[in-house]
Tab-separated table of C-alpha atoms in Angstrom:
chain	number	residue	atom	x	y	z
H	1	MET	CA	0.000	0.000	0.000
H	2	ALA	CA	2.895	2.337	0.669
H	3	GLN	CA	4.238	1.838	-2.863
H	4	MET	CA	0.802	2.814	-4.284
H	5	ASN	CA	0.927	6.175	-2.425
H	6	PHE	CA	-1.877	5.480	0.038
H	7	SER	CA	-1.622	7.699	3.113
H	8	SER	CA	-0.254	6.253	6.352
H	9	LYS	CA	-3.512	7.090	8.134
H	10	TRP	CA	-5.595	5.113	5.628
H	11	ARG	CA	-3.153	2.193	5.784
H	12	GLY	CA	-3.387	2.279	9.569
H	13	TRP	CA	-7.162	1.931	9.382
H	14	VAL	CA	-6.901	-1.101	7.123
H	15	MET	CA	-4.232	-2.801	9.225
H	16	SER	CA	-6.206	-2.182	12.421
H	17	ILE	CA	-9.140	-4.042	10.870
H	18	ILE	CA	-6.873	-6.960	10.016
H	19	ARG	CA	-4.859	-7.164	13.245
H	20	ASN	CA	-7.768	-6.642	15.636
H	21	SER	CA	-9.880	-9.410	14.136
H	22	ARG	CA	-10.191	-12.700	15.983
H	23	ALA	CA	-11.344	-16.116	14.761
H	24	SER	CA	-11.972	-19.635	15.968
H	25	VAL	CA	-12.050	-23.033	14.296
H	26	LEU	CA	-14.807	-25.623	14.592
H	27	VAL	CA	-13.365	-28.943	15.771
H	28	ASN	CA	-15.920	-31.763	15.711
H	29	GLY	CA	-18.653	-29.155	15.832
H	30	SER	CA	-17.224	-27.289	18.841
H	31	PRO	CA	-15.442	-23.919	18.474
H	32	SER	CA	-11.850	-23.701	19.626
H	33	CYS	CA	-10.330	-20.816	21.565
H	34	GLU	CA	-10.219	-17.535	19.703
H	35	PHE	CA	-6.912	-16.381	18.253
H	36	SER	CA	-5.711	-13.231	16.515
H	37	CYS	CA	-5.257	-13.179	12.744
H	38	GLN	CA	-1.669	-12.266	11.856
H	39	ARG	CA	-1.390	-13.487	8.256
H	40	GLY	CA	-3.496	-10.927	6.445
H	41	LEU	CA	-7.141	-11.135	5.462
H	42	ARG	CA	-9.168	-14.216	6.223
H	43	PRO	CA	-10.743	-16.136	3.315
H	44	GLY	CA	-14.129	-14.645	2.550
H	45	ASP	CA	-13.403	-11.378	4.322
H	46	PRO	CA	-15.615	-8.586	2.860
H	47	LEU	CA	-12.563	-6.323	2.770
H	48	SER	CA	-10.635	-8.691	0.485
H	49	PRO	CA	-12.390	-7.915	-2.846
H	50	PHE	CA	-12.288	-4.199	-2.058
H	51	LEU	CA	-8.510	-4.193	-1.610
H	52	PHE	CA	-8.078	-6.412	-4.650
H	53	ILE	CA	-10.072	-3.996	-6.814
H	54	LEU	CA	-7.840	-1.149	-5.652
H	55	ALA	CA	-4.759	-3.145	-6.616
H	56	MET	CA	-6.153	-4.116	-10.028
H	57	ASP	CA	-7.061	-0.499	-10.685
H	58	GLY	CA	-3.337	0.165	-10.394
H	59	LEU	CA	-2.680	-2.450	-13.102
H	60	THR	CA	-5.252	-0.769	-15.349
H	61	ARG	CA	-3.487	2.566	-14.961
H	62	ILE	CA	-0.134	0.946	-15.721
H	63	MET	CA	-1.416	-0.654	-18.930
H	64	ARG	CA	-3.180	2.531	-20.017
H	65	ARG	CA	-0.014	4.569	-19.512
H	66	ALA	CA	2.090	1.947	-21.296
H	67	CYS	CA	-0.198	2.157	-24.330
H	68	GLU	CA	0.004	5.938	-24.333
H	69	LEU	CA	3.818	5.838	-24.308
H	70	GLY	CA	3.967	3.101	-26.949
H	71	VAL	CA	5.588	0.607	-24.588
H	72	PHE	CA	2.742	-1.874	-25.121
H	73	HIS	CA	0.740	-2.039	-28.348
H	74	GLY	CA	-2.856	-3.105	-27.862
H	75	ILE	CA	-5.464	-3.926	-30.498
H	76	ARG	CA	-7.410	-1.208	-32.290
H	77	VAL	CA	-10.863	-2.725	-32.842
H	78	GLY	CA	-12.202	-2.207	-36.335
H	79	GLY	CA	-9.281	-0.002	-37.294
H	80	THR	CA	-10.907	3.128	-35.824
H	81	GLY	CA	-12.529	1.718	-32.680
H	82	PRO	CA	-11.308	1.721	-29.081
H	83	LEU	CA	-7.828	0.494	-28.180
H	84	ILE	CA	-8.033	-2.734	-26.196
H	85	SER	CA	-5.069	-3.801	-24.075
H	86	HIS	CA	-6.662	-5.957	-21.346
H	87	PHE	CA	-9.906	-7.190	-19.789
H	88	MET	CA	-10.482	-7.784	-16.091
H	89	TYR	CA	-13.063	-9.665	-14.104
H	90	ALA	CA	-12.302	-10.362	-10.423
H	91	ASP	CA	-8.905	-12.101	-10.450
H	92	ASP	CA	-9.025	-13.035	-14.160
H	93	VAL	CA	-7.092	-10.827	-16.594
H	94	VAL	CA	-6.872	-11.168	-20.383
H	95	PHE	CA	-4.143	-9.181	-22.151
H	96	CYS	CA	-4.674	-8.336	-25.820
H	97	GLY	CA	-1.899	-6.995	-28.006
H	98	GLU	CA	-0.036	-7.120	-31.258
H	99	TRP	CA	1.897	-10.317	-31.903
H	100	SER	CA	5.574	-9.416	-31.475
H	101	ILE	CA	8.498	-10.431	-29.317
H	102	ALA	CA	9.041	-6.850	-28.150
H	103	ASN	CA	5.413	-6.568	-27.053
H	104	ALA	CA	5.665	-9.798	-25.052
H	105	ILE	CA	8.921	-8.767	-23.365
H	106	ASN	CA	7.478	-5.394	-22.406
H	107	LEU	CA	4.389	-7.111	-20.985
H	108	ARG	CA	6.629	-9.248	-18.773
H	109	ARG	CA	8.416	-6.118	-17.578
H	110	LEU	CA	5.135	-4.378	-16.806
H	111	LEU	CA	3.881	-7.354	-14.795
H	112	ARG	CA	7.190	-7.495	-12.940
H	113	GLY	CA	6.833	-3.842	-12.016
H	114	PHE	CA	3.265	-4.411	-10.896
H	115	PHE	CA	4.477	-7.261	-8.669
H	116	LEU	CA	7.088	-5.040	-7.022
H	117	ILE	CA	4.415	-2.443	-6.289
H	118	SER	CA	1.522	-4.602	-5.115
H	119	TRP	CA	3.127	-8.011	-4.367
H	120	LEU	CA	0.506	-9.618	-6.596
H	121	LYS	CA	2.255	-12.118	-8.845
H	122	ILE	CA	0.879	-13.637	-12.027
H	123	SER	CA	0.573	-17.415	-11.845
H	124	SER	CA	2.373	-18.776	-14.919
H	125	LYS	CA	0.941	-22.257	-14.408
H	126	LYS	CA	-2.600	-20.900	-14.739
H	127	SER	CA	-1.817	-18.657	-17.716
H	128	SER	CA	-2.045	-19.484	-21.418
H	129	VAL	CA	-1.079	-17.833	-24.697
H	130	PHE	CA	-3.505	-17.783	-27.641
H	131	GLY	CA	-2.525	-16.676	-31.110
H	132	ILE	CA	-4.847	-15.560	-33.912
H	133	GLY	CA	-3.538	-15.652	-37.454
H	134	VAL	CA	-0.093	-16.956	-36.486
H	135	GLY	CA	1.591	-20.320	-36.878
H	136	GLU	CA	1.682	-23.094	-34.307
H	137	CYS	CA	5.453	-22.816	-33.893
H	138	ASP	CA	5.152	-19.109	-33.159
H	139	ILE	CA	2.594	-19.794	-30.421
H	140	VAL	CA	4.854	-22.398	-28.815
H	141	ASP	CA	7.830	-20.027	-28.897
H	142	MET	CA	5.768	-17.215	-27.391
H	143	ALA	CA	4.497	-19.492	-24.615
H	144	ARG	CA	8.073	-20.494	-23.851
H	145	LEU	CA	9.093	-16.830	-23.713
H	146	LEU	CA	6.274	-15.911	-21.324
H	147	LYS	CA	6.796	-19.147	-19.313
H	148	CYS	CA	3.192	-20.255	-19.587
H	149	SER	CA	1.215	-22.915	-21.417
H	150	ARG	CA	0.012	-22.839	-25.009
H	151	GLY	CA	-3.719	-22.286	-25.369
H	152	ARG	CA	-5.995	-23.857	-27.972
H	153	PHE	CA	-9.287	-22.758	-29.454
H	154	PRO	CA	-12.048	-23.223	-28.472
H	155	PHE	CA	-11.719	-22.650	-24.729
H	156	THR	CA	-13.899	-21.534	-21.843
H	157	HIS	CA	-13.445	-18.227	-20.030
H	158	LEU	CA	-15.679	-17.262	-17.102
H	159	GLY	CA	-18.019	-20.074	-18.078
H	160	VAL	CA	-18.483	-18.738	-21.623
H	161	PRO	CA	-17.288	-20.810	-24.612
H	162	ILE	CA	-14.867	-18.777	-26.735
H	163	ALA	CA	-14.538	-19.440	-30.486
H	164	SER	CA	-17.294	-22.054	-30.377
H	165	ASN	CA	-20.091	-22.139	-32.927
H	166	MET	CA	-23.141	-21.885	-30.691
H	167	ASN	CA	-25.420	-22.673	-33.622
H	168	LEU	CA	-24.253	-26.285	-33.285
H	169	VAL	CA	-26.094	-28.529	-30.859
H	170	ARG	CA	-22.891	-30.093	-29.521
H	171	SER	CA	-21.749	-26.685	-28.258
H	172	TRP	CA	-24.639	-26.831	-25.777
H	173	ASP	CA	-23.500	-30.105	-24.230
H	174	PRO	CA	-22.421	-28.400	-20.944
H	175	VAL	CA	-25.993	-27.202	-20.380
H	176	LEU	CA	-27.484	-30.587	-21.205
H	177	GLU	CA	-24.973	-32.308	-18.913
H	178	LYS	CA	-25.993	-30.051	-16.030
H	179	PHE	CA	-29.606	-31.033	-16.585
H	180	GLN	CA	-28.728	-34.724	-16.642
H	181	LYS	CA	-26.654	-34.484	-13.443
H	182	ARG	CA	-29.495	-32.810	-11.600
H	183	LEU	CA	-32.046	-35.320	-12.819
H	184	SER	CA	-29.886	-38.301	-11.882
H	185	ALA	CA	-29.867	-37.179	-8.247
H	186	TRP	CA	-33.643	-36.656	-8.052
H	187	LYS	CA	-36.395	-39.192	-7.581
H	188	SER	CA	-39.129	-37.280	-9.349
H	189	LYS	CA	-41.627	-40.147	-9.151
H	190	CYS	CA	-41.438	-39.990	-5.344
H	191	LEU	CA	-42.174	-36.252	-5.192
H	192	SER	CA	-45.518	-34.527	-5.152
H	193	TYR	CA	-46.545	-32.168	-7.936
H	194	GLY	CA	-45.785	-29.250	-5.637
H	195	GLY	CA	-42.265	-30.536	-5.022
H	196	ARG	CA	-41.634	-31.043	-8.732
H	197	ILE	CA	-42.893	-27.552	-9.552
H	198	THR	CA	-40.591	-26.081	-6.905
H	199	LEU	CA	-37.577	-27.940	-8.272
H	200	LEU	CA	-38.397	-27.006	-11.859
H	201	LYS	CA	-38.833	-23.310	-11.075
H	202	SER	CA	-35.879	-22.903	-8.721
H	203	ILE	CA	-33.261	-25.162	-10.329
H	204	LEU	CA	-33.959	-26.589	-13.769
H	205	SER	CA	-35.397	-23.384	-15.203
H	206	SER	CA	-32.386	-21.363	-13.986
H	207	LEU	CA	-29.590	-23.699	-15.124
H	208	PRO	CA	-29.444	-22.525	-18.757
H	209	LEU	CA	-30.051	-18.818	-18.039
H	210	TYR	CA	-26.361	-17.882	-18.230
H	211	PHE	CA	-26.063	-19.334	-21.726
H	212	PHE	CA	-29.506	-18.004	-22.669
H	213	SER	CA	-28.432	-14.460	-21.808
H	214	LEU	CA	-25.590	-14.616	-24.373
H	215	PHE	CA	-26.542	-17.046	-27.146
H	216	ARG	CA	-29.692	-17.954	-29.044
H	217	ALA	CA	-30.304	-21.644	-28.463
H	218	PRO	CA	-31.011	-23.924	-31.445
H	219	ILE	CA	-34.517	-25.362	-31.648
H	220	GLN	CA	-33.173	-28.877	-31.044
H	221	VAL	CA	-31.614	-27.788	-27.750
H	222	ILE	CA	-34.841	-26.104	-26.647
H	223	ASN	CA	-36.817	-29.248	-27.507
H	224	THR	CA	-34.393	-31.475	-25.580
H	225	LEU	CA	-34.572	-29.302	-22.464
H	226	ARG	CA	-38.349	-29.093	-22.775
H	227	LYS	CA	-38.557	-32.885	-22.911
H	228	LEU	CA	-36.462	-33.227	-19.750
H	229	ARG	CA	-38.585	-30.689	-17.876
H	230	ARG	CA	-41.787	-32.363	-19.023
H	231	LYS	CA	-40.531	-35.762	-17.882
H	232	VAL	CA	-39.721	-34.413	-14.408
H	233	PHE	CA	-43.069	-32.657	-14.090
H	234	TRP	CA	-45.114	-35.743	-14.894
H	235	GLY	CA	-42.983	-37.960	-12.649
H	236	GLY	CA	-41.324	-40.065	-15.323
H	237	VAL	CA	-37.991	-41.830	-14.991
H	238	GLU	CA	-35.046	-41.831	-17.355
H	239	ALA	CA	-36.203	-44.849	-19.338
H	240	VAL	CA	-39.999	-44.523	-19.082
H	241	ASP	CA	-42.265	-41.548	-19.767
H	242	ARG	CA	-45.451	-40.938	-17.801
H	243	MET	CA	-48.738	-39.943	-19.354
H	244	SER	CA	-49.217	-36.189	-19.866
H	245	TRP	CA	-52.589	-35.086	-18.535
H	246	LEU	CA	-52.344	-31.530	-19.855
H	247	ALA	CA	-50.825	-29.819	-22.878
H	248	TRP	CA	-47.349	-28.520	-22.117
H	249	ASP	CA	-48.239	-25.017	-23.338
H	250	LYS	CA	-50.851	-24.909	-20.580
H	251	VAL	CA	-48.294	-26.000	-17.983
H	252	VAL	CA	-45.691	-23.351	-18.833
H	253	ALA	CA	-48.298	-20.574	-19.142
H	254	PRO	CA	-48.460	-17.930	-16.359
H	255	THR	CA	-50.746	-18.667	-13.437
H	256	LYS	CA	-52.992	-15.703	-14.243
H	257	TYR	CA	-53.819	-17.452	-17.525
H	258	GLY	CA	-54.583	-20.753	-15.812
H	259	GLY	CA	-51.130	-22.324	-16.176
H	260	VAL	CA	-48.636	-23.609	-13.656
H	261	GLY	CA	-46.157	-20.796	-14.373
H	262	LEU	CA	-43.068	-22.818	-15.271
H	263	GLY	CA	-42.285	-20.469	-18.151
H	264	SER	CA	-41.154	-21.220	-21.690
H	265	LEU	CA	-37.421	-21.704	-22.223
H	266	ARG	CA	-37.629	-20.220	-25.710
H	267	ASP	CA	-39.390	-17.130	-24.385
H	268	ALA	CA	-36.792	-16.782	-21.644
H	269	ASN	CA	-33.975	-17.059	-24.205
H	270	LEU	CA	-35.388	-14.343	-26.473
H	271	SER	CA	-36.222	-12.076	-23.538
H	272	LEU	CA	-32.746	-12.305	-22.035
H	273	LEU	CA	-31.121	-11.555	-25.382
H	274	SER	CA	-33.333	-8.510	-25.873
H	275	LYS	CA	-31.695	-6.765	-22.932
H	276	TRP	CA	-28.570	-6.305	-25.018
H	277	TRP	CA	-30.211	-4.128	-27.644
H	278	TRP	CA	-31.827	-2.121	-24.859
H	279	ARG	CA	-28.405	-1.636	-23.231
H	280	PHE	CA	-26.914	-0.795	-26.615
H	281	LYS	CA	-29.166	2.255	-26.731
H	282	VAL	CA	-28.882	3.436	-23.122
H	283	SER	CA	-25.167	2.655	-22.559
H	284	GLN	CA	-23.704	4.969	-25.154
H	285	ASP	CA	-20.312	5.360	-23.414
H	286	SER	CA	-19.683	1.752	-22.381
H	287	LEU	CA	-16.657	-0.048	-23.824
H	288	TRP	CA	-18.546	-3.065	-25.162
H	289	ARG	CA	-20.948	-0.759	-27.019
H	290	LYS	CA	-18.038	1.047	-28.692
H	291	VAL	CA	-16.528	-2.314	-29.697
H	292	ILE	CA	-19.823	-3.492	-31.228
H	293	TRP	CA	-20.246	-0.239	-33.131
H	294	SER	CA	-16.677	-0.296	-34.471
H	295	ILE	CA	-17.255	-3.820	-35.828
H	296	HIS	CA	-20.883	-3.712	-36.969
H	297	GLY	CA	-21.488	0.013	-37.443
H	298	SER	CA	-20.474	-0.143	-41.097
H	299	GLY	CA	-22.970	-2.883	-41.887
H	300	ARG	CA	-25.832	-2.424	-44.341
H	301	GLY	CA	-28.621	-3.805	-42.197
H	302	TRP	CA	-30.062	-0.278	-41.638
H	303	THR	CA	-31.802	-1.261	-38.429
H	304	TYR	CA	-31.748	0.381	-35.018
H	305	ILE	CA	-29.405	-2.444	-33.949
H	306	PRO	CA	-26.344	-2.312	-36.238
H	307	VAL	CA	-25.194	-5.667	-37.544
H	308	LYS	CA	-22.835	-6.763	-40.271
H	309	LEU	CA	-24.525	-9.805	-41.757
H	310	THR	CA	-21.275	-11.160	-43.212
H	311	LEU	CA	-19.938	-11.730	-39.687
H	312	GLY	CA	-21.135	-14.556	-37.472
H	313	GLY	CA	-21.101	-14.666	-33.718
H	314	MET	CA	-23.296	-13.848	-30.769
H	315	TRP	CA	-24.110	-10.262	-31.816
H	316	LYS	CA	-25.663	-11.453	-35.056
H	317	GLN	CA	-27.891	-13.751	-32.996
H	318	ILE	CA	-28.825	-10.892	-30.648
H	319	ALA	CA	-29.634	-8.596	-33.575
H	320	SER	CA	-32.033	-11.199	-34.989
H	321	VAL	CA	-34.250	-11.162	-31.876
H	322	PRO	CA	-36.342	-8.103	-32.917
H	323	ASP	CA	-37.212	-9.786	-36.215
H	324	ILE	CA	-38.299	-12.933	-34.374
H	325	LEU	CA	-40.481	-10.911	-31.995
H	326	GLU	CA	-41.960	-9.053	-34.933
H	327	ASN	CA	-42.906	-12.308	-36.654
H	328	ILE	CA	-44.503	-13.571	-33.444
H	329	SER	CA	-46.623	-10.480	-32.909
H	330	SER	CA	-47.319	-9.910	-36.637
H	331	GLY	CA	-46.236	-6.291	-36.384
H	332	PRO	CA	-43.309	-4.004	-35.563
H	333	ASN	CA	-42.015	-4.279	-31.996
H	334	LEU	CA	-41.084	-0.654	-31.402
H	335	PHE	CA	-40.255	-1.019	-27.732
H	336	VAL	CA	-37.229	1.317	-27.605
H	337	ASN	CA	-38.540	4.847	-27.948
H	338	GLY	CA	-36.094	7.728	-28.394
H	339	ASN	CA	-36.804	10.992	-26.579
H	340	VAL	CA	-35.028	13.607	-28.671
H	341	LYS	CA	-33.331	16.602	-27.075
H	342	SER	CA	-30.248	17.484	-29.110
H	343	GLY	CA	-30.578	14.527	-31.490
H	344	HIS	CA	-26.918	13.513	-31.205
H	345	SER	CA	-27.606	9.857	-30.312
H	346	VAL	CA	-30.885	9.029	-32.100
H	347	PHE	CA	-30.778	7.753	-35.682
H	348	PHE	CA	-33.075	9.701	-37.983
H	349	TRP	CA	-34.285	6.812	-40.165
H	350	SER	CA	-33.850	3.596	-38.191
H	351	ASP	CA	-34.887	4.613	-34.643
H	352	TRP	CA	-38.427	4.999	-33.357
H	353	TRP	CA	-38.697	8.579	-32.120
H	354	VAL	CA	-41.320	10.684	-33.886
H	355	SER	CA	-43.929	8.332	-35.318
H	356	ASP	CA	-45.696	5.042	-34.719
H	357	ASN	CA	-43.041	3.418	-36.911
H	358	THR	CA	-39.487	4.061	-38.002
H	359	LEU	CA	-39.120	6.675	-40.733
H	360	GLN	CA	-37.381	4.239	-43.051
H	361	ARG	CA	-40.496	2.052	-43.033
H	362	LYS	CA	-42.909	4.946	-43.119
H	363	PHE	CA	-41.140	6.662	-46.041
H	364	PRO	CA	-39.323	3.923	-47.974
H	365	LEU	CA	-38.961	5.972	-51.185
H	366	LEU	CA	-37.169	8.793	-49.380
H	367	PHE	CA	-35.014	6.348	-47.462
H	368	ALA	CA	-33.846	4.897	-50.779
H	369	LEU	CA	-32.762	8.415	-51.857
H	370	GLU	CA	-30.785	9.077	-48.658
H	371	LYS	CA	-26.992	9.187	-49.120
H	372	LYS	CA	-26.102	8.653	-45.451
H	373	ARG	CA	-28.625	6.175	-44.169
H	374	CYS	CA	-27.126	5.954	-40.676
H	375	CYS	CA	-27.480	9.708	-40.123
H	376	LEU	CA	-28.539	11.119	-36.759
H	377	VAL	CA	-31.440	13.430	-36.041
H	378	SER	CA	-28.955	16.272	-35.500
H	379	ASP	CA	-27.599	15.674	-39.024
H	380	ARG	CA	-30.967	16.382	-40.647
H	381	LEU	CA	-32.653	18.795	-38.215
H	382	LEU	CA	-30.816	21.951	-37.179
H	383	LEU	CA	-31.871	24.536	-34.612
H	384	SER	CA	-30.835	28.007	-35.761
H	385	ALA	CA	-32.157	31.220	-34.169
H	386	GLU	CA	-34.824	29.113	-32.433
H	387	GLN	CA	-36.099	27.941	-35.814
H	388	LEU	CA	-36.004	24.392	-37.144
H	389	GLN	CA	-34.079	23.989	-40.386
H	390	PHE	CA	-33.588	20.934	-42.557
H	391	ALA	CA	-30.297	19.628	-43.938
H	392	TRP	CA	-31.166	16.936	-46.475
H	393	ASP	CA	-28.629	15.000	-48.520
H	394	TRP	CA	-30.429	13.230	-51.379
H	395	LYS	CA	-28.924	11.247	-54.227
H	396	ARG	CA	-30.726	13.503	-56.721
H	397	SER	CA	-32.362	16.898	-56.495
H	398	SER	CA	-35.714	16.136	-58.142
H	399	PHE	CA	-38.565	14.002	-56.776
H	400	THR	CA	-41.124	11.877	-58.526
H	401	ALA	CA	-44.799	12.410	-57.734
H	402	ALA	CA	-44.842	9.569	-55.200
H	403	GLU	CA	-41.619	10.778	-53.590
H	404	GLN	CA	-42.986	14.326	-53.343
H	405	ILE	CA	-46.048	13.050	-51.478
H	406	GLN	CA	-43.839	11.246	-48.969
H	407	TYR	CA	-41.573	14.288	-48.665
H	408	ASP	CA	-44.490	16.571	-47.817
H	409	ALA	CA	-45.712	14.071	-45.236
H	410	LEU	CA	-42.215	13.853	-43.725
H	411	ILE	CA	-41.904	17.629	-43.475
H	412	SER	CA	-45.306	17.823	-41.810
H	413	LEU	CA	-44.280	15.135	-39.318
H	414	VAL	CA	-40.880	16.442	-38.244
H	415	SER	CA	-41.824	20.128	-38.256
H	416	ASN	CA	-43.321	19.708	-34.798
H	417	VAL	CA	-40.086	18.359	-33.287
H	418	ASN	CA	-38.666	20.573	-30.544
H	419	LEU	CA	-34.887	20.421	-30.382
H	420	SER	CA	-33.169	21.692	-27.255
H	421	PRO	CA	-29.723	21.524	-25.656
H	422	GLY	CA	-29.640	18.353	-23.662
H	423	VAL	CA	-28.997	14.622	-23.717
H	424	ASP	CA	-31.251	12.248	-25.617
H	425	SER	CA	-32.899	9.539	-23.546
H	426	TRP	CA	-34.613	6.224	-24.202
H	427	THR	CA	-37.844	4.752	-22.931
H	428	TRP	CA	-38.889	1.112	-22.831
H	429	SER	CA	-42.514	1.357	-23.898
H	430	ALA	CA	-43.622	-2.255	-23.432
H	431	GLY	CA	-45.598	-3.249	-20.393
H	432	GLY	CA	-46.520	0.273	-19.374
H	433	GLU	CA	-43.307	0.734	-17.388
H	434	ILE	CA	-40.391	3.095	-17.925
H	435	GLY	CA	-37.219	1.076	-18.154
H	436	PHE	CA	-36.346	-2.329	-19.470
H	437	SER	CA	-37.822	-5.481	-17.992
H	438	VAL	CA	-37.248	-9.045	-19.152
H	439	ARG	CA	-40.654	-9.900	-17.737
H	440	ASN	CA	-42.353	-7.441	-20.082
H	441	VAL	CA	-40.684	-9.005	-23.105
H	442	LYS	CA	-41.742	-12.478	-22.010
H	443	GLU	CA	-45.337	-11.352	-21.569
């Protein structure tokens, strides 16, 4: 703490908490005599994660300064996006940088300096090196230089499969295995219906939620999990199914509609994925949002969720959720409503902000004439001397008769917009509540 320039008074407070604490050990169920703790923080101490976060904040500042000085070269996402040098979550750190010997040596030096400051040492045995677009021999040599193991794709980080094709059913084997392990320990035929409902709601329905919040599950996976839940509910065993006395759609329906309230796994999957396009709108300054925009912002999807269709991955699955919801409800799901102030963060054509539909759908002929289809409201509407002015950029200066009709309707619609200095905001209009709710999407 002294090396990190914390004051002696603050360090005295922390050390007094550590040295004045006392503990005892349970021996055969009986507590032993209390003793003073002299070896630092106890496992599970609430102060431990707080001090660790302070130390890791020092590592973040070191890496940020190293990138500014050119000592360490990170990765510029999309060529013009944010510079990524590392990711942190609790005690897990992922360093990202250009593939070069000099970059690796400088990283070792930076970690050595961090160790001398904080006495937190990187565990080489638990570390791995992954290379993208480089040869196998180069990865082995780099791992030898950094004194760690060689990593292979795909791998799992924080419980999330990396570089796995989640459209394949076999990629969902960890979720199915968790279901099978739980079922093997239960005797569902010996439980009452109330007990089975409790187990299904509290355990089985929550097991796949982590994967459901990141990836869109294939239909085959949903059907397999549905079959396992149905078997438990009706008291069947692994080899024999019991008779179903009620349609499964009635069982999973909410209780206010006469169902049991188990909930549909497919509905839960789509609802959890929808939170990402809500966060994409409201979290304008977050790092992950900047990364997504730098990769997919140049796509030609022209929707309020940017997506580059030529790229696969989880974001393409997330961006497909609004289309699925629209097909289910047989109409546009305009849940994310933009409240325009300055117009610097609301897209003029693709966002829902001034009408009962997006302007690109309401005026398709004019949208086809637009040169910059991803323009903002502030690009087309200007406030000068307290008067609203228009700044159009069409591909040609003349309109056909049909285009002129749409243009007059557009002018009439946007003429009532009141621009003002301020920050644009977003409203989740579904369910009659302000703010996003997974429950509203499911309903």
